[in-house]
C-alpha atoms as one frame of an Amber mdcrd trajectory, in Angstrom:
protein
-176.683  17.944  29.867-177.944  14.940  27.914-176.123  11.852  29.243-177.426
   9.396  26.627-180.338   8.553  24.349-182.523   5.528  25.122-183.415   3.953
  21.751-186.312   1.551  21.794-188.030   2.082  18.470-190.147  -0.760  17.089
-188.692  -1.716  13.659-192.184  -2.662  12.503-194.448   0.226  11.522-197.689
  -1.789  11.355-198.911  -5.322  10.713-201.741  -6.478   8.446-202.366 -10.163
   9.031-199.162 -12.059   8.114-197.705  -8.922   6.445-195.465  -6.612   8.432
-194.367  -3.228   7.091-190.940  -2.344   8.472-189.097   0.948   8.625-186.091
  -0.622   6.904-188.063  -1.645   3.802-189.899   1.676   3.655-186.623   3.632
   3.894-185.012   1.466   1.206-187.935   2.228  -1.112-187.876   5.937  -0.245
-184.136   6.156  -0.999-184.608   4.484  -4.374-187.460   6.884  -5.336-185.398
   9.896  -4.340-182.476   8.553  -6.414-184.832   8.207  -9.388-185.958  11.834
  -9.003-182.366  13.104  -8.771-181.410  11.132 -11.889-184.331  12.658 -13.806
-183.074  16.179 -12.907-179.531  15.397 -14.028-180.510  13.724 -17.296-182.959
  16.534 -18.104-180.133  19.044 -17.551-177.977  17.217 -20.086-180.878  16.676
 -22.527-180.603  12.886 -22.435-183.347  10.689 -23.901-186.370  10.318 -21.651
-186.172   6.572 -21.398-182.659   6.637 -19.983-183.752   7.361 -16.453-186.022
   4.347 -16.272-183.339   2.061 -17.759-180.722   3.277 -15.308-183.092   2.890
 -12.422-183.974  -0.721 -13.285-180.408  -1.829 -14.002-178.859  -0.248 -10.872
-181.693  -1.272  -8.545-181.295  -4.869  -9.709-177.526  -4.629  -9.361-177.511
  -3.143  -5.850-180.131  -5.562  -4.441-178.644  -8.725  -5.944-175.099  -7.584
  -5.152-176.028  -6.721  -1.571-177.523 -10.140  -0.996-174.807 -12.140  -2.675
-172.135 -10.007  -1.017-173.529 -10.620   2.463-173.672 -14.364   1.860-170.125
 -14.574   0.486-168.399 -11.957   2.643-170.012 -12.345   6.047-171.500 -15.839
   6.445-168.294 -17.606   7.494-168.624 -19.653  10.663-166.154 -21.703  12.646
-166.324 -25.431  11.859-166.731 -27.909  14.692-164.371 -30.209  12.810-161.845
 -28.397  10.560-161.230 -30.086   7.189-158.448 -29.916   4.632-158.815 -28.707
   1.103-155.796 -28.881  -1.297-153.559 -29.278   1.734-154.969 -26.222   3.464
-156.748 -26.614   6.810-160.104 -24.854   6.690-161.277 -23.647  10.084-164.279
 -21.736   8.684-167.011 -22.725   6.316-169.804 -21.007   4.399-173.049 -22.852
   3.844-174.052 -20.431   1.010-171.099 -21.576  -1.045-172.049 -25.280  -0.727
-175.770 -24.481  -1.053-175.933 -21.324  -3.252-179.752 -21.551  -3.720-180.032
 -20.522  -0.064-179.117 -17.020  -1.186-182.648 -16.775  -2.624-184.064 -17.021
   0.944-184.008 -13.271   1.392-186.349 -13.497   4.388-183.376 -14.927   6.333
-181.960 -11.382   6.218-178.559 -10.083   5.322-177.483  -7.342   2.938-173.967
  -5.987   2.441-173.301  -2.411   1.352-169.994  -3.462  -0.246-171.759  -6.243
  -2.104-174.261  -3.681  -3.296-171.407  -1.501  -4.540-169.874  -4.392  -6.535
-173.364  -5.162  -7.904-173.682  -1.541  -9.075-170.340  -1.739 -10.890-171.419
  -4.886 -12.681-174.841  -3.398 -13.545-173.102  -0.340 -14.971-171.261  -2.537
 -17.436-174.499  -3.896 -18.915-176.107  -0.415 -18.771-173.273   1.042 -20.758
-173.846  -1.502 -23.538-177.332   0.097 -23.816-176.364   3.742 -23.442-172.999
   3.679 -25.210-171.916   6.837 -23.433-169.100   5.500 -21.336-168.938   3.412
 -18.220-167.573   6.174 -16.001-170.020   8.683 -17.486-172.882   6.644 -16.000
-171.481   6.689 -12.427-170.535  10.417 -12.527-174.250  10.969 -12.652-175.529
   8.070 -10.581-173.534   8.687  -7.426-175.695  11.517  -6.126-178.736   9.250
  -6.049-176.627   6.501  -4.488-175.640   8.862  -1.656-179.256   9.587  -0.801
-180.256   5.952  -1.003-177.377   4.996   1.311-178.496   7.699   3.753-181.996
   6.217   3.897-180.592   2.649   4.336-178.427   3.708   7.285-181.506   5.351
   8.884-183.200   1.970   8.363-180.279   0.307  10.218-180.881   2.731  13.130
-184.594   1.866  13.148-183.538  -1.816  13.343-181.096  -1.099  16.181-178.351
  -2.801  14.217-174.741  -2.207  13.094-173.702   0.231  15.820-170.459   0.994
  17.618-168.573   0.413  20.837-169.683   1.837  24.183-169.096   5.581  24.524
-169.302   8.274  27.229-170.154  10.949  24.594-173.502  12.677  25.315-174.997
  11.426  22.018-174.507   7.756  22.811-177.501   5.482  22.179-178.656   2.757
  24.522-180.086   0.123  22.148-182.661  -1.364  24.467-183.944  -3.942  21.951
-180.467  -5.493  21.815-180.315  -5.652  25.615-177.630  -2.970  25.766-177.344
  -1.211  29.110-174.633   1.340  28.288-174.564   4.039  25.566-172.900   3.060
  22.280-171.728   5.023  19.273-174.705   5.481  16.906-172.552   4.737  13.887
-175.626   4.521  11.725-176.030   8.293  12.228-172.307   8.883  11.542-172.715
   6.978   8.269-175.811   8.960   7.391-173.816  12.201   7.929-170.879  11.239
   5.731-173.308  10.147   3.006-175.085  13.508   3.197-171.780  15.428   3.225
-170.550  13.434   0.203-173.855  14.164  -1.575-173.510  17.887  -0.828-169.934
  17.887  -2.200-170.652  16.030  -5.462-173.859  18.008  -5.986-171.916  21.240
  -5.623-169.193  19.909  -7.969-171.803  19.004 -10.580-173.836  22.233 -10.577
-171.371  24.910  -9.455-168.051  23.653 -10.826-169.406  21.780 -13.887-167.236
  18.834 -12.787-169.316  16.532 -15.000-167.087  17.698 -17.842-164.192  15.888
 -16.095-164.736  12.218 -16.808-164.486  10.276 -13.508-163.870  13.232 -11.172
-167.284  13.171  -9.461-167.250   9.350  -9.264-163.745   9.407  -7.732-164.617
  12.009  -5.098-167.717  10.028  -4.208-165.630   6.849  -3.626-163.208   8.708
  -1.363-166.034  10.366   0.557-167.856   7.115   1.205-165.148   4.492   1.592
-162.371   6.429   3.367-164.800   7.443   6.076-166.246   3.893   6.175-162.727
   2.470   6.588-161.928   4.590   9.674-165.375   4.293  11.162-164.983   0.506
  11.313-162.432   1.050  14.162-165.295   2.018  16.506-167.860  -0.542  15.348
-168.547  -4.011  16.634-167.527  -6.735  14.274-170.563  -8.020  12.322-169.362
 -11.645  12.501-167.253 -13.629  14.984-164.570 -14.581  12.452-163.560 -10.902
  12.101-162.211 -10.775  15.660-159.047 -12.586  14.520-158.363 -10.205  11.573
-156.032  -7.205  11.524-158.608  -5.367   9.379-162.259  -6.346   9.465-164.190
  -7.318   6.370-165.673  -3.857   5.938-162.198  -2.268   5.865-160.711  -4.902
   3.499-163.614  -4.439   1.056-163.260  -0.654   1.191-159.603  -0.637   0.040
-160.321  -1.419  -3.666-162.888   1.383  -3.833-160.464   3.815  -2.196-157.732
   2.986  -4.692-160.166   3.207  -7.588-161.297   6.635  -6.393-157.722   7.891
  -6.275-157.063   6.638  -9.825-160.210   8.262 -11.170-159.444  11.624  -9.633
-155.827  11.675 -10.884-156.868  10.561 -14.343-159.700  13.097 -14.587-157.515
  16.027 -13.542-154.677  14.961 -15.829-156.999  14.459 -18.829-158.896  17.698
 -18.324-162.472  18.572 -19.437-164.154  16.605 -22.159-167.337  17.062 -24.190
-170.004  15.054 -22.370-173.322  16.501 -23.716-175.595  13.956 -25.362-175.399
  13.990 -29.127-177.941  11.739 -30.961-176.411   9.282 -33.371-176.726  10.218
 -37.038-177.124   7.796 -39.871
């Protein structure tokens, strides 16, 4: 029987002079291209204007990348201060250099992307996209979430190739020994767990769209997506190492805290969609 898996994959695919091509970047790009293809299929099915796919792709890609970077800097870059200081009568034991020096966020080569930050960025991008489409804010995400699932799957595979964001030691036969992080015991490959729940969520919402015509229920697909992604993420955090030291003193870690608003939003969307019932969602060109 397999006792464990020794994981020692080089995160760099190849190097050309000063340029290094990494699995993580390649998988990010692959996920985005697959999302673009999925969106074209959905919009073609609903006879939407041809330019809509490109607009959605540009807006949401910008939103997820900017949001992921800003989210990491604001949510996870808190470090214990050597000398605590007081602000408005409150003793601050932790500080964040990105708040005092926000231009540092532009230094993307320093690394750091947050999936929750990316999610918030998508929500903001959707607001501006809806001003262009004028079809409804929720309408956009009922159709975008399938591509988001696939992109998230590719990103988690990228995390695995980087030997990062994994779980506690385990005696399960599928435990991974992450050699590049100097681990000597098998750990939960939570990157694979997250890939699986992204794929399962994709399968569910894809089935809902095509077989149950759930896209006629405004917000139902989006709500199910939020529950599939963030409920599982919330519980998975219990077997993952904290990403930053400050989380060790928290009842819930940052990933769990940031998941709660999305879980609540998903419940509200599902209840509202089922209560409201089916609506006409097919594209109808404006007439003058």
